[in-house]
CSV table of N, CA, C and O and ligand atoms in Angstrom, one decimal:
chain,number,residue,atom,x,y,z
F,23,MET,N,-32.5,-22.6,-19.0
F,23,MET,CA,-31.5,-23.5,-18.3
F,23,MET,C,-31.8,-25.0,-18.7
F,23,MET,O,-30.9,-25.7,-19.0
F,24,GLU,N,-33.1,-25.3,-18.6
F,24,GLU,CA,-33.5,-26.7,-18.9
F,24,GLU,C,-33.1,-27.1,-20.3
F,24,GLU,O,-32.7,-28.2,-20.6
F,25,SER,N,-33.3,-26.2,-21.2
F,25,SER,CA,-33.0,-26.5,-22.6
F,25,SER,C,-31.5,-26.7,-22.9
F,25,SER,O,-31.2,-27.5,-23.7
F,26,VAL,N,-30.7,-26.1,-22.1
F,26,VAL,CA,-29.3,-26.3,-22.2
F,26,VAL,C,-28.9,-27.8,-21.8
F,26,VAL,O,-28.2,-28.4,-22.5
F,27,VAL,N,-29.5,-28.2,-20.7
F,27,VAL,CA,-29.3,-29.6,-20.3
F,27,VAL,C,-29.7,-30.6,-21.3
F,27,VAL,O,-29.0,-31.5,-21.7
F,28,ILE,N,-30.9,-30.3,-21.9
F,28,ILE,CA,-31.4,-31.2,-23.0
F,28,ILE,C,-30.5,-31.2,-24.2
F,28,ILE,O,-30.1,-32.3,-24.7
F,29,ASN,N,-29.9,-30.1,-24.6
F,29,ASN,CA,-29.0,-30.0,-25.7
F,29,ASN,C,-27.7,-30.8,-25.4
F,29,ASN,O,-27.2,-31.4,-26.3
F,30,VAL,N,-27.3,-30.6,-24.2
F,30,VAL,CA,-26.0,-31.4,-23.8
F,30,VAL,C,-26.3,-32.9,-23.9
F,30,VAL,O,-25.4,-33.6,-24.4
F,31,LEU,N,-27.4,-33.3,-23.4
F,31,LEU,CA,-27.7,-34.7,-23.4
F,31,LEU,C,-27.8,-35.2,-24.9
F,31,LEU,O,-27.4,-36.3,-25.2
F,32,GLY,N,-28.5,-34.4,-25.7
F,32,GLY,CA,-28.6,-34.8,-27.1
F,32,GLY,C,-27.3,-34.9,-27.8
F,32,GLY,O,-27.0,-35.8,-28.5
F,33,LEU,N,-26.4,-33.9,-27.5
F,33,LEU,CA,-25.1,-34.0,-28.1
F,33,LEU,C,-24.3,-35.2,-27.6
F,33,LEU,O,-23.7,-35.9,-28.4
F,34,ALA,N,-24.5,-35.5,-26.3
F,34,ALA,CA,-23.8,-36.7,-25.8
F,34,ALA,C,-24.3,-38.0,-26.5
F,34,ALA,O,-23.5,-38.9,-26.9
F,35,ALA,N,-25.6,-38.0,-26.8
F,35,ALA,CA,-26.1,-39.2,-27.5
F,35,ALA,C,-25.6,-39.3,-28.9
F,35,ALA,O,-25.2,-40.4,-29.4
F,36,ILE,N,-25.4,-38.2,-29.6
F,36,ILE,CA,-24.9,-38.2,-30.9
F,36,ILE,C,-23.4,-38.6,-30.9
F,36,ILE,O,-23.0,-39.5,-31.7
F,37,VAL,N,-22.6,-38.1,-29.9
F,37,VAL,CA,-21.2,-38.5,-29.8
F,37,VAL,C,-21.1,-40.0,-29.6
F,37,VAL,O,-20.3,-40.7,-30.2
F,38,LEU,N,-22.0,-40.5,-28.7
F,38,LEU,CA,-22.0,-42.0,-28.4
F,38,LEU,C,-22.3,-42.8,-29.7
F,38,LEU,O,-21.7,-43.8,-29.9
F,39,THR,N,-23.3,-42.3,-30.4
F,39,THR,CA,-23.7,-43.0,-31.6
F,39,THR,C,-22.5,-43.1,-32.6
F,39,THR,O,-22.3,-44.1,-33.2
F,40,VAL,N,-21.9,-41.9,-32.8
F,40,VAL,CA,-20.8,-41.9,-33.8
F,40,VAL,C,-19.7,-42.8,-33.3
F,40,VAL,O,-19.1,-43.6,-34.1
F,41,TRP,N,-19.4,-42.8,-32.0
F,41,TRP,CA,-18.3,-43.6,-31.5
F,41,TRP,C,-18.7,-45.1,-31.7
F,41,TRP,O,-17.8,-45.8,-32.2
F,42,TRP,N,-19.9,-45.5,-31.4
F,42,TRP,CA,-20.3,-46.9,-31.6
F,42,TRP,C,-20.2,-47.4,-33.0
F,42,TRP,O,-19.7,-48.4,-33.3
F,43,PHE,N,-20.7,-46.6,-33.9
F,43,PHE,CA,-20.7,-47.1,-35.3
F,43,PHE,C,-19.5,-46.9,-36.1
F,43,PHE,O,-19.2,-47.6,-37.0
F,44,TRP,N,-18.7,-45.9,-35.8
F,44,TRP,CA,-17.5,-45.6,-36.6
F,44,TRP,C,-16.1,-45.8,-35.9
F,44,TRP,O,-15.1,-46.1,-36.5
F,45,LEU,N,-16.1,-45.6,-34.6
F,45,LEU,CA,-14.8,-45.5,-33.9
F,45,LEU,C,-14.6,-46.6,-33.0
F,45,LEU,O,-13.4,-46.9,-32.6
F,46,ALA,N,-15.6,-47.4,-32.5
F,46,ALA,CA,-15.3,-48.4,-31.6
F,46,ALA,C,-14.5,-49.5,-32.2
F,46,ALA,O,-14.5,-49.7,-33.4
F,47,PRO,N,-13.7,-50.3,-31.4
F,47,PRO,CA,-12.9,-51.4,-31.9
F,47,PRO,C,-13.8,-52.4,-32.7
F,47,PRO,O,-14.9,-52.7,-32.2
F,48,LYS,N,-13.3,-52.8,-33.9
F,48,LYS,CA,-14.2,-53.6,-34.8
F,48,LYS,C,-14.1,-55.1,-34.4
F,48,LYS,O,-14.9,-55.9,-34.8
F,49,GLY,N,-13.1,-55.5,-33.7
F,49,GLY,CA,-12.8,-56.9,-33.6
F,49,GLY,C,-13.9,-57.8,-33.1
F,49,GLY,O,-14.2,-58.8,-33.7
F,50,SER,N,-14.7,-57.3,-32.1
F,50,SER,CA,-15.7,-58.1,-31.5
F,50,SER,C,-16.9,-58.2,-32.4
F,50,SER,O,-17.8,-59.1,-32.2
F,51,ARG,N,-17.0,-57.4,-33.4
F,51,ARG,CA,-18.2,-57.4,-34.3
F,51,ARG,C,-18.0,-58.1,-35.6
F,51,ARG,O,-18.9,-58.3,-36.4
F,52,GLN,N,-16.8,-58.6,-35.9
F,52,GLN,CA,-16.6,-59.3,-37.1
F,52,GLN,C,-17.2,-60.8,-37.0
F,52,GLN,O,-17.1,-61.4,-36.0
F,53,PRO,N,-17.8,-61.2,-38.1
F,53,PRO,CA,-18.3,-62.6,-38.1
F,53,PRO,C,-17.1,-63.6,-38.1
F,53,PRO,O,-16.0,-63.2,-38.5
F,54,ALA,N,-17.4,-64.8,-37.6
F,54,ALA,CA,-16.3,-65.8,-37.6
F,54,ALA,C,-15.9,-66.1,-39.0
F,54,ALA,O,-16.7,-66.4,-39.9
F,55,ALA,N,-14.6,-65.9,-39.3
F,55,ALA,CA,-14.1,-66.1,-40.6
F,55,ALA,C,-13.8,-67.5,-40.9
F,55,ALA,O,-13.5,-68.3,-40.0
F,56,GLY,N,-13.8,-67.9,-42.2
F,56,GLY,CA,-13.4,-69.2,-42.6
F,56,GLY,C,-14.4,-70.3,-42.3
F,56,GLY,O,-14.1,-71.5,-42.7
F,57,VAL,N,-15.5,-70.0,-41.8
F,57,VAL,CA,-16.5,-71.1,-41.5
F,57,VAL,C,-17.0,-71.7,-42.8
F,57,VAL,O,-17.1,-72.9,-42.9
F,58,ALA,N,-17.3,-70.9,-43.8
F,58,ALA,CA,-17.9,-71.4,-45.0
F,58,ALA,C,-16.9,-71.8,-46.1
F,58,ALA,O,-17.3,-72.3,-47.1
F,59,GLU,N,-15.7,-71.7,-45.8
F,59,GLU,CA,-14.7,-71.9,-46.9
F,59,GLU,C,-14.3,-73.3,-47.2
F,59,GLU,O,-14.7,-73.9,-48.2
F,60,ALA,N,-13.7,-74.0,-46.3
F,60,ALA,CA,-13.0,-75.3,-46.5
F,60,ALA,C,-13.9,-76.5,-46.3
F,60,ALA,O,-13.5,-77.4,-45.8
F,61,LEU,N,-15.1,-76.4,-46.8
F,61,LEU,CA,-16.1,-77.5,-46.6
F,61,LEU,C,-16.2,-78.4,-47.8
F,61,LEU,O,-17.3,-78.7,-48.3
F,62,GLN,N,-15.0,-78.8,-48.3
F,62,GLN,CA,-15.1,-79.8,-49.4
F,62,GLN,C,-14.8,-81.1,-48.8
F,62,GLN,O,-13.9,-81.3,-48.0
F,63,ILE,N,-15.6,-82.1,-49.2
F,63,ILE,CA,-15.5,-83.4,-48.7
F,63,ILE,C,-15.2,-84.4,-49.9
F,63,ILE,O,-15.9,-84.4,-50.9
F,64,LEU,N,-14.1,-85.1,-49.7
F,64,LEU,CA,-13.7,-86.1,-50.7
F,64,LEU,C,-14.4,-87.4,-50.5
F,64,LEU,O,-14.4,-87.9,-49.3
F,65,VAL,N,-15.0,-88.0,-51.5
F,65,VAL,CA,-15.7,-89.3,-51.4
F,65,VAL,C,-14.9,-90.3,-52.2
F,65,VAL,O,-14.9,-90.3,-53.4
F,66,LYS,N,-14.2,-91.1,-51.4
F,66,LYS,CA,-13.2,-92.0,-52.1
F,66,LYS,C,-12.9,-93.2,-51.2
F,66,LYS,O,-12.8,-93.0,-50.0
F,67,ASP,N,-12.7,-94.4,-51.8
F,67,ASP,CA,-12.3,-95.6,-51.1
F,67,ASP,C,-13.1,-95.9,-49.8
F,67,ASP,O,-12.5,-96.3,-48.8
F,68,GLY,N,-14.4,-95.6,-49.9
F,68,GLY,CA,-15.2,-96.1,-48.8
F,68,GLY,C,-15.3,-95.1,-47.6
F,68,GLY,O,-15.9,-95.4,-46.6
F,69,VAL,N,-14.6,-94.0,-47.7
F,69,VAL,CA,-14.7,-93.0,-46.6
F,69,VAL,C,-14.9,-91.6,-47.1
F,69,VAL,O,-14.5,-91.2,-48.2
F,70,TYR,N,-15.6,-90.8,-46.3
F,70,TYR,CA,-15.7,-89.4,-46.5
F,70,TYR,C,-14.5,-88.8,-45.9
F,70,TYR,O,-14.2,-89.1,-44.7
F,71,GLU,N,-13.8,-87.9,-46.6
F,71,GLU,CA,-12.7,-87.2,-46.0
F,71,GLU,C,-12.8,-85.7,-46.1
F,71,GLU,O,-12.8,-85.2,-47.2
F,72,PRO,N,-13.0,-85.0,-45.0
F,72,PRO,CA,-13.1,-85.5,-43.6
F,72,PRO,C,-14.5,-86.1,-43.4
F,72,PRO,O,-15.4,-85.9,-44.1
F,73,ASP,N,-14.5,-86.9,-42.3
F,73,ASP,CA,-15.8,-87.6,-42.0
F,73,ASP,C,-16.5,-86.9,-40.8
F,73,ASP,O,-17.6,-87.3,-40.5
F,74,ARG,N,-15.9,-85.9,-40.2
F,74,ARG,CA,-16.5,-85.1,-39.2
F,74,ARG,C,-16.4,-83.7,-39.7
F,74,ARG,O,-15.3,-83.1,-39.8
F,75,ILE,N,-17.6,-83.1,-39.9
F,75,ILE,CA,-17.6,-81.7,-40.4
F,75,ILE,C,-18.3,-80.8,-39.4
F,75,ILE,O,-19.4,-81.0,-39.0
F,76,ARG,N,-17.6,-79.7,-39.1
F,76,ARG,CA,-18.2,-78.8,-38.1
F,76,ARG,C,-18.7,-77.5,-38.9
F,76,ARG,O,-18.0,-76.9,-39.7
F,77,ILE,N,-19.9,-77.2,-38.6
F,77,ILE,CA,-20.5,-76.0,-39.1
F,77,ILE,C,-21.2,-75.2,-38.0
F,77,ILE,O,-21.4,-75.7,-36.9
F,78,ALA,N,-21.5,-73.9,-38.3
F,78,ALA,CA,-22.1,-73.1,-37.3
F,78,ALA,C,-23.6,-73.3,-37.3
F,78,ALA,O,-24.3,-73.5,-38.3
F,79,ALA,N,-24.2,-73.3,-36.1
F,79,ALA,CA,-25.6,-73.4,-35.9
F,79,ALA,C,-26.3,-72.2,-36.4
F,79,ALA,O,-25.8,-71.1,-36.4
F,80,GLY,N,-27.6,-72.4,-36.9
F,80,GLY,CA,-28.4,-71.3,-37.3
F,80,GLY,C,-28.0,-70.6,-38.5
F,80,GLY,O,-28.4,-69.4,-38.8
F,81,LYS,N,-27.2,-71.3,-39.3
F,81,LYS,CA,-26.7,-70.6,-40.5
F,81,LYS,C,-26.7,-71.6,-41.7
F,81,LYS,O,-26.2,-72.7,-41.6
F,82,ALA,N,-27.3,-71.2,-42.8
F,82,ALA,CA,-27.3,-72.1,-44.0
F,82,ALA,C,-25.8,-72.3,-44.4
F,82,ALA,O,-25.0,-71.4,-44.4
F,83,THR,N,-25.5,-73.5,-44.9
F,83,THR,CA,-24.2,-73.9,-45.3
F,83,THR,C,-24.2,-74.7,-46.6
F,83,THR,O,-25.1,-75.4,-46.9
F,84,VAL,N,-23.1,-74.5,-47.3
F,84,VAL,CA,-23.0,-75.4,-48.5
F,84,VAL,C,-21.8,-76.3,-48.3
F,84,VAL,O,-20.7,-75.9,-47.9
F,85,LEU,N,-22.1,-77.6,-48.5
F,85,LEU,CA,-21.0,-78.6,-48.5
F,85,LEU,C,-20.7,-79.0,-49.9
F,85,LEU,O,-21.6,-79.1,-50.8
F,86,LYS,N,-19.4,-79.1,-50.2
F,86,LYS,CA,-19.0,-79.5,-51.6
F,86,LYS,C,-18.5,-80.9,-51.6
F,86,LYS,O,-17.4,-81.2,-51.0
F,87,PHE,N,-19.2,-81.9,-52.1
F,87,PHE,CA,-18.8,-83.2,-52.2
F,87,PHE,C,-18.1,-83.5,-53.5
F,87,PHE,O,-18.6,-83.3,-54.6
F,88,ARG,N,-16.8,-84.0,-53.4
F,88,ARG,CA,-16.1,-84.4,-54.6
F,88,ARG,C,-16.0,-85.9,-54.6
F,88,ARG,O,-15.4,-86.5,-53.8
F,89,ARG,N,-16.8,-86.5,-55.5
F,89,ARG,CA,-16.8,-88.0,-55.6
F,89,ARG,C,-15.8,-88.5,-56.6
F,89,ARG,O,-15.8,-88.2,-57.8
F,90,GLU,N,-14.9,-89.3,-56.0
F,90,GLU,CA,-13.8,-89.9,-56.9
F,90,GLU,C,-14.0,-91.4,-56.9
F,90,GLU,O,-13.0,-92.1,-57.2
F,91,ASP,N,-15.1,-91.9,-56.5
F,91,ASP,CA,-15.4,-93.3,-56.4
F,91,ASP,C,-16.5,-93.6,-57.4
F,91,ASP,O,-17.7,-93.1,-57.2
F,92,ALA,N,-16.2,-94.4,-58.5
F,92,ALA,CA,-17.2,-94.6,-59.5
F,92,ALA,C,-18.3,-95.7,-59.1
F,92,ALA,O,-19.3,-95.8,-59.7
F,93,SER,N,-18.0,-96.4,-58.0
F,93,SER,CA,-18.9,-97.5,-57.6
F,93,SER,C,-20.3,-96.9,-57.2
F,93,SER,O,-20.3,-95.8,-56.6
F,94,PRO,N,-21.4,-97.6,-57.5
F,94,PRO,CA,-22.7,-97.0,-57.2
F,94,PRO,C,-22.9,-96.7,-55.8
F,94,PRO,O,-23.8,-95.9,-55.4
F,95,CYS,N,-22.1,-97.4,-54.9
F,95,CYS,CA,-22.2,-97.2,-53.5
F,95,CYS,C,-22.1,-95.7,-53.1
F,95,CYS,O,-22.7,-95.2,-52.2
F,96,ALA,N,-21.3,-95.0,-53.9
F,96,ALA,CA,-20.9,-93.6,-53.5
F,96,ALA,C,-21.9,-92.6,-54.1
F,96,ALA,O,-21.7,-91.4,-54.0
F,97,GLU,N,-22.9,-93.1,-54.8
F,97,GLU,CA,-23.7,-92.2,-55.7
F,97,GLU,C,-24.5,-91.2,-54.9
F,97,GLU,O,-24.7,-90.0,-55.4
F,98,TRP,N,-25.0,-91.6,-53.8
F,98,TRP,CA,-25.9,-90.7,-53.1
F,98,TRP,C,-25.3,-90.3,-51.7
F,98,TRP,O,-24.7,-91.2,-51.1
F,99,VAL,N,-25.6,-89.2,-51.2
F,99,VAL,CA,-25.3,-88.8,-49.8
F,99,VAL,C,-26.6,-88.4,-49.2
F,99,VAL,O,-27.4,-87.6,-49.8
F,100,LEU,N,-26.9,-88.9,-48.0
F,100,LEU,CA,-28.1,-88.6,-47.3
F,100,LEU,C,-27.9,-88.0,-45.9
F,100,LEU,O,-27.0,-88.5,-45.2
F,101,PHE,N,-28.6,-87.0,-45.6
F,101,PHE,CA,-28.7,-86.4,-44.3
F,101,PHE,C,-30.1,-86.7,-43.8
F,101,PHE,O,-31.0,-85.8,-43.9
F,102,PRO,N,-30.4,-87.9,-43.2
F,102,PRO,CA,-31.7,-88.2,-42.8
F,102,PRO,C,-32.4,-87.2,-41.9
F,102,PRO,O,-33.6,-86.9,-42.1
F,103,ASP,N,-31.7,-86.8,-40.9
F,103,ASP,CA,-32.3,-85.9,-39.9
F,103,ASP,C,-32.7,-84.5,-40.5
F,103,ASP,O,-33.5,-83.8,-40.0
F,104,LEU,N,-32.0,-84.1,-41.6
F,104,LEU,CA,-32.3,-82.9,-42.2
F,104,LEU,C,-33.1,-83.0,-43.5
F,104,LEU,O,-33.5,-82.1,-44.1
F,105,GLU,N,-33.5,-84.3,-43.7
F,105,GLU,CA,-34.3,-84.7,-44.9
F,105,GLU,C,-33.7,-84.1,-46.2
F,105,GLU,O,-34.4,-83.5,-47.0
F,106,ILE,N,-32.4,-84.4,-46.3
F,106,ILE,CA,-31.7,-83.9,-47.5
F,106,ILE,C,-30.9,-85.1,-48.1
F,106,ILE,O,-30.4,-85.9,-47.4
F,107,SER,N,-31.0,-85.2,-49.4
F,107,SER,CA,-30.2,-86.1,-50.1
F,107,SER,C,-29.7,-85.5,-51.4
F,107,SER,O,-30.3,-84.6,-51.9
F,108,ALA,N,-28.6,-86.0,-51.9
F,108,ALA,CA,-28.0,-85.4,-53.1
F,108,ALA,C,-27.3,-86.5,-53.9
F,108,ALA,O,-26.7,-87.4,-53.3
F,109,GLN,N,-27.5,-86.5,-55.2
F,109,GLN,CA,-26.8,-87.4,-56.1
F,109,GLN,C,-25.5,-86.8,-56.5
F,109,GLN,O,-25.4,-85.6,-56.9
F,110,LEU,N,-24.4,-87.6,-56.4
F,110,LEU,CA,-23.1,-87.0,-56.6
F,110,LEU,C,-22.6,-87.6,-58.0
F,110,LEU,O,-22.6,-88.8,-58.2
F,111,ALA,N,-22.1,-86.7,-58.8
F,111,ALA,CA,-21.6,-87.1,-60.1
F,111,ALA,C,-20.1,-87.5,-59.9
F,111,ALA,O,-19.4,-86.8,-59.1
F,112,VAL,N,-19.7,-88.5,-60.7
F,112,VAL,CA,-18.3,-89.0,-60.5
F,112,VAL,C,-17.3,-87.9,-61.1
F,112,VAL,O,-17.6,-87.2,-62.1
F,113,ASP,N,-16.3,-87.7,-60.3
F,113,ASP,CA,-15.2,-86.8,-60.7
F,113,ASP,C,-15.7,-85.3,-60.8
F,113,ASP,O,-15.2,-84.6,-61.6
F,114,GLN,N,-16.7,-85.0,-60.0
F,114,GLN,CA,-17.2,-83.7,-60.0
F,114,GLN,C,-17.5,-83.2,-58.6
F,114,GLN,O,-17.7,-84.1,-57.7
F,115,VAL,N,-17.6,-81.9,-58.5
F,115,VAL,CA,-17.9,-81.4,-57.2
F,115,VAL,C,-19.4,-81.1,-57.2
F,115,VAL,O,-19.9,-80.4,-58.1
F,116,THR,N,-20.1,-81.7,-56.2
F,116,THR,CA,-21.6,-81.4,-56.1
F,116,THR,C,-21.8,-80.6,-54.9
F,116,THR,O,-21.4,-81.0,-53.8
F,117,GLU,N,-22.5,-79.5,-55.0
F,117,GLU,CA,-22.8,-78.7,-53.9
F,117,GLU,C,-24.1,-79.1,-53.2
F,117,GLU,O,-25.1,-79.4,-53.9
F,118,VAL,N,-24.1,-79.3,-51.9
F,118,VAL,CA,-25.2,-79.7,-51.2
F,118,VAL,C,-25.6,-78.6,-50.2
F,118,VAL,O,-24.8,-78.2,-49.4
F,119,GLN,N,-26.8,-78.0,-50.4
F,119,GLN,CA,-27.2,-76.9,-49.6
F,119,GLN,C,-27.8,-77.4,-48.3
F,119,GLN,O,-28.8,-78.2,-48.3
F,120,LEU,N,-27.3,-77.0,-47.2
F,120,LEU,CA,-27.9,-77.3,-45.9
F,120,LEU,C,-28.6,-76.1,-45.3
F,120,LEU,O,-28.0,-75.0,-45.3
F,121,PRO,N,-29.8,-76.3,-44.8
F,121,PRO,CA,-30.5,-75.2,-44.2
F,121,PRO,C,-29.9,-74.9,-42.8
F,121,PRO,O,-29.1,-75.7,-42.3
F,122,ALA,N,-30.2,-73.8,-42.2
F,122,ALA,CA,-29.8,-73.5,-40.9
F,122,ALA,C,-30.3,-74.6,-40.0
F,122,ALA,O,-31.5,-74.9,-40.0
F,123,ALA,N,-29.4,-75.1,-39.1
F,123,ALA,CA,-29.8,-76.2,-38.2
F,123,ALA,C,-29.5,-75.9,-36.8
F,123,ALA,O,-28.6,-75.0,-36.5
F,124,ASP,N,-30.2,-76.5,-35.9
F,124,ASP,CA,-29.9,-76.4,-34.4
F,124,ASP,C,-28.6,-77.1,-34.1
F,124,ASP,O,-28.2,-78.1,-34.8
F,125,ALA,N,-28.0,-76.7,-33.0
F,125,ALA,CA,-26.8,-77.4,-32.6
F,125,ALA,C,-27.0,-78.9,-32.3
F,125,ALA,O,-28.1,-79.2,-31.9
F,126,GLY,N,-26.1,-79.7,-32.7
F,126,GLY,CA,-26.2,-81.1,-32.5
F,126,GLY,C,-25.4,-81.9,-33.5
F,126,GLY,O,-24.7,-81.3,-34.3
F,127,GLU,N,-25.5,-83.2,-33.4
F,127,GLU,CA,-24.8,-84.1,-34.4
F,127,GLU,C,-25.7,-84.7,-35.3
F,127,GLU,O,-26.7,-85.3,-34.9
F,128,TYR,N,-25.4,-84.6,-36.6
F,128,TYR,CA,-26.3,-85.2,-37.6
F,128,TYR,C,-25.5,-86.2,-38.5
F,128,TYR,O,-24.6,-85.7,-39.2
F,129,PRO,N,-25.8,-87.4,-38.4
F,129,PRO,CA,-25.1,-88.4,-39.2
F,129,PRO,C,-25.5,-88.2,-40.7
F,129,PRO,O,-26.6,-87.9,-41.0
F,130,PHE,N,-24.5,-88.5,-41.6
F,130,PHE,CA,-24.8,-88.6,-43.0
F,130,PHE,C,-24.1,-89.9,-43.6
F,130,PHE,O,-23.2,-90.3,-43.0
F,131,HIS,N,-24.7,-90.4,-44.6
F,131,HIS,CA,-24.1,-91.6,-45.2
F,131,HIS,C,-24.6,-91.8,-46.6
F,131,HIS,O,-25.5,-91.1,-47.1
F,132,CYS,N,-24.0,-92.8,-47.3
F,132,CYS,CA,-24.5,-93.1,-48.6
F,132,CYS,C,-25.8,-94.0,-48.5
F,132,CYS,O,-26.2,-94.3,-47.4
F,133,GLN,N,-26.3,-94.3,-49.6
F,133,GLN,CA,-27.6,-95.0,-49.5
F,133,GLN,C,-27.6,-96.4,-48.9
F,133,GLN,O,-28.5,-96.9,-48.4
F,134,MET,N,-26.3,-96.9,-48.9
F,134,MET,CA,-26.2,-98.3,-48.3
F,134,MET,C,-25.5,-98.2,-46.9
F,134,MET,O,-25.2,-99.2,-46.3
F,135,GLN,N,-25.3,-97.0,-46.5
F,135,GLN,CA,-24.7,-96.7,-45.2
F,135,GLN,C,-23.3,-97.3,-45.0
F,135,GLN,O,-22.9,-97.7,-44.0
F,136,MET,N,-22.5,-97.4,-46.1
F,136,MET,CA,-21.2,-97.8,-46.0
F,136,MET,C,-20.2,-96.6,-45.9
F,136,MET,O,-19.3,-96.6,-45.0
F,137,TYR,N,-20.5,-95.6,-46.6
F,137,TYR,CA,-19.8,-94.3,-46.4
F,137,TYR,C,-20.6,-93.7,-45.2
F,137,TYR,O,-21.8,-93.6,-45.2
F,138,ARG,N,-19.8,-93.2,-44.2
F,138,ARG,CA,-20.5,-92.6,-43.1
F,138,ARG,C,-19.7,-91.4,-42.6
F,138,ARG,O,-18.5,-91.4,-42.6
F,139,GLY,N,-20.5,-90.4,-42.2
F,139,GLY,CA,-19.9,-89.2,-41.6
F,139,GLY,C,-20.8,-88.6,-40.6
F,139,GLY,O,-21.9,-89.0,-40.4
F,140,THR,N,-20.3,-87.6,-39.9
F,140,THR,CA,-21.1,-86.8,-38.9
F,140,THR,C,-20.9,-85.4,-39.2
F,140,THR,O,-19.8,-84.8,-39.3
F,141,LEU,N,-22.1,-84.7,-39.2
F,141,LEU,CA,-22.1,-83.3,-39.3
F,141,LEU,C,-22.3,-82.7,-37.9
F,141,LEU,O,-23.2,-83.1,-37.2
F,142,ILE,N,-21.4,-81.9,-37.5
F,142,ILE,CA,-21.4,-81.3,-36.1
F,142,ILE,C,-21.8,-79.9,-36.2
F,142,ILE,O,-21.1,-79.1,-36.7
F,143,VAL,N,-23.0,-79.6,-35.7
F,143,VAL,CA,-23.5,-78.2,-35.7
F,143,VAL,C,-23.3,-77.6,-34.3
F,143,VAL,O,-23.7,-78.2,-33.4
F,144,GLU,N,-22.6,-76.5,-34.3
F,144,GLU,CA,-22.3,-75.9,-32.9
F,144,GLU,C,-22.3,-74.4,-33.0
F,144,GLU,O,-22.3,-73.8,-34.0
W,217,CU,CU1,-22.7,-97.0,-50.2
């Protein structure tokens, strides 16, 4: 009699496992879509566009800076709090790799701090 109870419990566990991995609604388990896609920043006329960039906390991210300003002012972008800097080539897209960061606001700017932006990690 006892072994029947154990078999029933074991079967229930298997059914639950199958349900959880294959049959349960998928919606809640999907990662947030679109977070890594539209992170291109235009560097032009003294402003970063957009100048406020939202990214997810705890997740490495790539920002793509497109520099269309030939003046030396726009040549570098610095994220002082993240200890990251990148040299931007004119009329090209430069990828800047950001490490996973804690939630918060991280300013970024050119080497002369004329171009200014804020990275919002949340
Ligand atoms: Cu500058």
